[in-house]
Amino acid sequence: MYRLWHLWIEPWTALGGAYNLHWRPEQYFAFMPRTSRYSAESQIVYDQLASTYLMFAAIELVVLRAADDLRTWKALVFALAVCDVGHMYAAWVEMGTADFFSPWLWQGKDTVTMVLTVAPFLLRLALLLQVGFVDNTDLKKA
């Protein structure tokens, strides 16, 4: 699951997010919490976030593919998890504590935001804790 997510699913998702943020930011907001609003005056922020997504994609498409050492993976995945914490914090601030911690209150857009923000973090945390690993060679088994 770690390889599937980090080498295939997330890099392409990140590239899609970068594309939408730069060229179609109003479309990107279709996947943001219902409390957020698109503003054309904020394009610099969207472009900066798009760059973050490009960094995710580059790390996963290039660097993680070149590394089969668990230590290297853990270092890079830790860095991605730090970014995830920032994304979760931003969602929490945008949604408010009551909505953020109450899935039964989420609407469609909120669910998409939370799943695409929290699930990758939990997967990275599991990798860092080596959940499901038999030994340190598990990353070499593709």
mmCIF file of C-alpha atoms in Angstrom:
data_model
loop_
_atom_site.group_PDB
_atom_site.id
_atom_site.type_symbol
_atom_site.label_atom_id
_atom_site.label_comp_id
_atom_site.label_asym_id
_atom_site.label_seq_id
_atom_site.Cartn_x
_atom_site.Cartn_y
_atom_site.Cartn_z
ATOM 1 C CA MET A 1 0.000 0.000 0.000
ATOM 2 C CA TYR A 2 2.855 2.398 0.813
ATOM 3 C CA ARG A 3 4.433 1.961 -2.605
ATOM 4 C CA LEU A 4 1.072 2.148 -4.404
ATOM 5 C CA TRP A 5 0.170 5.419 -2.670
ATOM 6 C CA HIS A 6 3.554 7.166 -2.707
ATOM 7 C CA LEU A 7 4.786 6.053 -6.134
ATOM 8 C CA TRP A 8 1.582 5.997 -8.163
ATOM 9 C CA ILE A 9 -1.588 7.502 -6.684
ATOM 10 C CA GLU A 10 -0.374 10.585 -4.838
ATOM 11 C CA PRO A 11 2.142 11.903 -7.383
ATOM 12 C CA TRP A 12 -0.508 11.969 -10.116
ATOM 13 C CA THR A 13 -3.065 13.438 -7.727
ATOM 14 C CA ALA A 14 -0.537 16.105 -6.736
ATOM 15 C CA LEU A 15 0.138 16.946 -10.393
ATOM 16 C CA GLY A 16 -3.604 17.300 -10.944
ATOM 17 C CA GLY A 17 -3.875 19.589 -7.929
ATOM 18 C CA ALA A 18 -0.972 21.713 -9.169
ATOM 19 C CA TYR A 19 -2.580 21.994 -12.597
ATOM 20 C CA ASN A 20 -5.919 23.061 -11.133
ATOM 21 C CA LEU A 21 -4.366 25.505 -8.689
ATOM 22 C CA HIS A 22 -2.417 27.274 -11.405
ATOM 23 C CA TRP A 23 -4.724 27.124 -14.431
ATOM 24 C CA ARG A 24 -8.168 26.440 -12.928
ATOM 25 C CA PRO A 25 -8.146 27.572 -9.292
ATOM 26 C CA GLU A 26 -11.903 28.073 -9.183
ATOM 27 C CA GLN A 27 -12.253 24.365 -10.069
ATOM 28 C CA TYR A 28 -9.830 23.481 -7.266
ATOM 29 C CA PHE A 29 -12.244 25.101 -4.811
ATOM 30 C CA ALA A 30 -14.846 22.496 -5.747
ATOM 31 C CA PHE A 31 -12.807 20.229 -3.452
ATOM 32 C CA MET A 32 -12.225 22.663 -0.581
ATOM 33 C CA PRO A 33 -14.356 23.045 2.559
ATOM 34 C CA ARG A 34 -17.699 24.718 1.989
ATOM 35 C CA THR A 35 -16.496 27.669 4.076
ATOM 36 C CA SER A 36 -13.684 28.559 1.654
ATOM 37 C CA ARG A 37 -14.060 30.920 -1.293
ATOM 38 C CA TYR A 38 -12.057 31.465 -4.461
ATOM 39 C CA SER A 39 -10.522 34.912 -4.932
ATOM 40 C CA ALA A 40 -8.734 35.876 -8.151
ATOM 41 C CA GLU A 41 -6.611 38.341 -6.161
ATOM 42 C CA SER A 42 -5.018 35.413 -4.315
ATOM 43 C CA GLN A 43 -3.471 33.713 -7.356
ATOM 44 C CA ILE A 44 0.027 34.021 -5.895
ATOM 45 C CA VAL A 45 -1.064 31.841 -2.973
ATOM 46 C CA TYR A 46 -2.557 29.252 -5.336
ATOM 47 C CA ASP A 47 0.649 29.203 -7.370
ATOM 48 C CA GLN A 48 2.733 28.746 -4.226
ATOM 49 C CA LEU A 49 0.541 25.842 -3.104
ATOM 50 C CA ALA A 50 0.798 24.407 -6.629
ATOM 51 C CA SER A 51 4.584 24.483 -6.191
ATOM 52 C CA THR A 52 4.217 22.482 -2.986
ATOM 53 C CA TYR A 53 2.197 19.889 -4.877
ATOM 54 C CA LEU A 54 4.873 19.799 -7.581
ATOM 55 C CA MET A 55 7.450 19.161 -4.859
ATOM 56 C CA PHE A 56 5.341 16.249 -3.536
ATOM 57 C CA ALA A 57 5.127 14.813 -7.056
ATOM 58 C CA ALA A 58 8.865 15.241 -7.687
ATOM 59 C CA ILE A 59 9.803 13.587 -4.401
ATOM 60 C CA GLU A 60 7.492 10.671 -5.100
ATOM 61 C CA LEU A 61 8.024 10.285 -8.851
ATOM 62 C CA VAL A 62 11.795 10.697 -8.750
ATOM 63 C CA VAL A 63 13.398 10.432 -5.327
ATOM 64 C CA LEU A 64 11.311 7.675 -3.717
ATOM 65 C CA ARG A 65 11.536 5.617 -6.922
ATOM 66 C CA ALA A 66 15.326 5.867 -6.767
ATOM 67 C CA ALA A 67 15.460 4.792 -3.109
ATOM 68 C CA ASP A 68 14.747 1.345 -1.771
ATOM 69 C CA ASP A 69 16.287 2.030 1.618
ATOM 70 C CA LEU A 70 13.775 2.279 4.461
ATOM 71 C CA ARG A 71 15.794 4.989 6.194
ATOM 72 C CA THR A 72 15.646 7.220 3.116
ATOM 73 C CA TRP A 73 11.942 6.579 2.656
ATOM 74 C CA LYS A 74 11.252 7.401 6.295
ATOM 75 C CA ALA A 75 13.181 10.674 6.063
ATOM 76 C CA LEU A 76 11.321 11.796 2.950
ATOM 77 C CA VAL A 77 7.942 10.592 4.183
ATOM 78 C CA PHE A 78 8.532 12.432 7.464
ATOM 79 C CA ALA A 79 9.080 15.644 5.479
ATOM 80 C CA LEU A 80 5.844 15.030 3.570
ATOM 81 C CA ALA A 81 4.039 14.374 6.872
ATOM 82 C CA VAL A 82 5.238 17.737 8.210
ATOM 83 C CA CYS A 83 3.581 19.359 5.202
ATOM 84 C CA ASP A 84 0.443 17.269 5.851
ATOM 85 C CA VAL A 85 0.276 18.696 9.376
ATOM 86 C CA GLY A 86 0.257 22.184 7.872
ATOM 87 C CA HIS A 87 -2.548 21.184 5.504
ATOM 88 C CA MET A 88 -4.563 19.703 8.381
ATOM 89 C CA TYR A 89 -4.001 22.830 10.457
ATOM 90 C CA ALA A 90 -5.231 24.998 7.568
ATOM 91 C CA ALA A 91 -8.368 22.831 7.193
ATOM 92 C CA TRP A 92 -8.982 23.010 10.944
ATOM 93 C CA VAL A 93 -8.675 26.805 10.967
ATOM 94 C CA GLU A 94 -10.943 27.101 7.899
ATOM 95 C CA MET A 95 -13.602 24.665 9.117
ATOM 96 C CA GLY A 96 -13.491 25.427 12.829
ATOM 97 C CA THR A 97 -12.996 22.926 15.620
ATOM 98 C CA ALA A 98 -16.612 21.747 15.779
ATOM 99 C CA ASP A 99 -16.806 20.879 12.071
ATOM 100 C CA PHE A 100 -13.245 19.595 11.782
ATOM 101 C CA PHE A 101 -13.744 16.988 14.522
ATOM 102 C CA SER A 102 -17.358 16.096 13.623
ATOM 103 C CA PRO A 103 -17.473 13.953 10.474
ATOM 104 C CA TRP A 104 -21.254 13.649 10.797
ATOM 105 C CA LEU A 105 -21.454 17.408 10.132
ATOM 106 C CA TRP A 106 -19.311 17.284 6.984
ATOM 107 C CA GLN A 107 -20.861 18.028 3.649
ATOM 108 C CA GLY A 108 -19.492 16.615 0.387
ATOM 109 C CA LYS A 109 -16.736 19.193 -0.070
ATOM 110 C CA ASP A 110 -15.683 18.868 3.569
ATOM 111 C CA THR A 111 -15.408 15.091 3.243
ATOM 112 C CA VAL A 112 -13.209 15.360 0.139
ATOM 113 C CA THR A 113 -10.936 17.864 1.903
ATOM 114 C CA MET A 114 -10.634 15.755 5.033
ATOM 115 C CA VAL A 115 -10.094 12.432 3.275
ATOM 116 C CA LEU A 116 -7.441 13.895 0.952
ATOM 117 C CA THR A 117 -5.740 15.627 3.877
ATOM 118 C CA VAL A 118 -5.954 13.235 6.813
ATOM 119 C CA ALA A 119 -5.734 9.844 5.053
ATOM 120 C CA PRO A 120 -2.291 10.502 3.490
ATOM 121 C CA PHE A 121 -0.994 11.713 6.847
ATOM 122 C CA LEU A 122 -2.236 8.556 8.575
ATOM 123 C CA LEU A 123 -0.682 6.395 5.861
ATOM 124 C CA ARG A 124 2.641 8.219 6.280
ATOM 125 C CA LEU A 125 2.437 7.831 10.049
ATOM 126 C CA ALA A 126 1.863 4.100 9.602
ATOM 127 C CA LEU A 127 4.924 3.867 7.341
ATOM 128 C CA LEU A 128 7.021 5.793 9.864
ATOM 129 C CA LEU A 129 5.888 3.356 12.568
ATOM 130 C CA GLN A 130 6.540 0.473 10.140
ATOM 131 C CA VAL A 131 2.995 -0.863 10.451
ATOM 132 C CA GLY A 132 2.723 -4.004 8.326
ATOM 133 C CA PHE A 133 6.474 -4.376 7.806
ATOM 134 C CA VAL A 134 7.986 -7.793 8.236
ATOM 135 C CA ASP A 135 11.552 -6.496 7.936
ATOM 136 C CA ASN A 136 13.512 -3.527 6.584
ATOM 137 C CA THR A 137 13.596 -4.972 3.063
ATOM 138 C CA ASP A 138 9.852 -4.585 2.478
ATOM 139 C CA LEU A 139 10.339 -1.518 0.244
ATOM 140 C CA LYS A 140 12.467 -3.562 -2.146
ATOM 141 C CA LYS A 141 9.557 -5.905 -2.864
ATOM 142 C CA ALA A 142 7.768 -4.168 -5.724
#
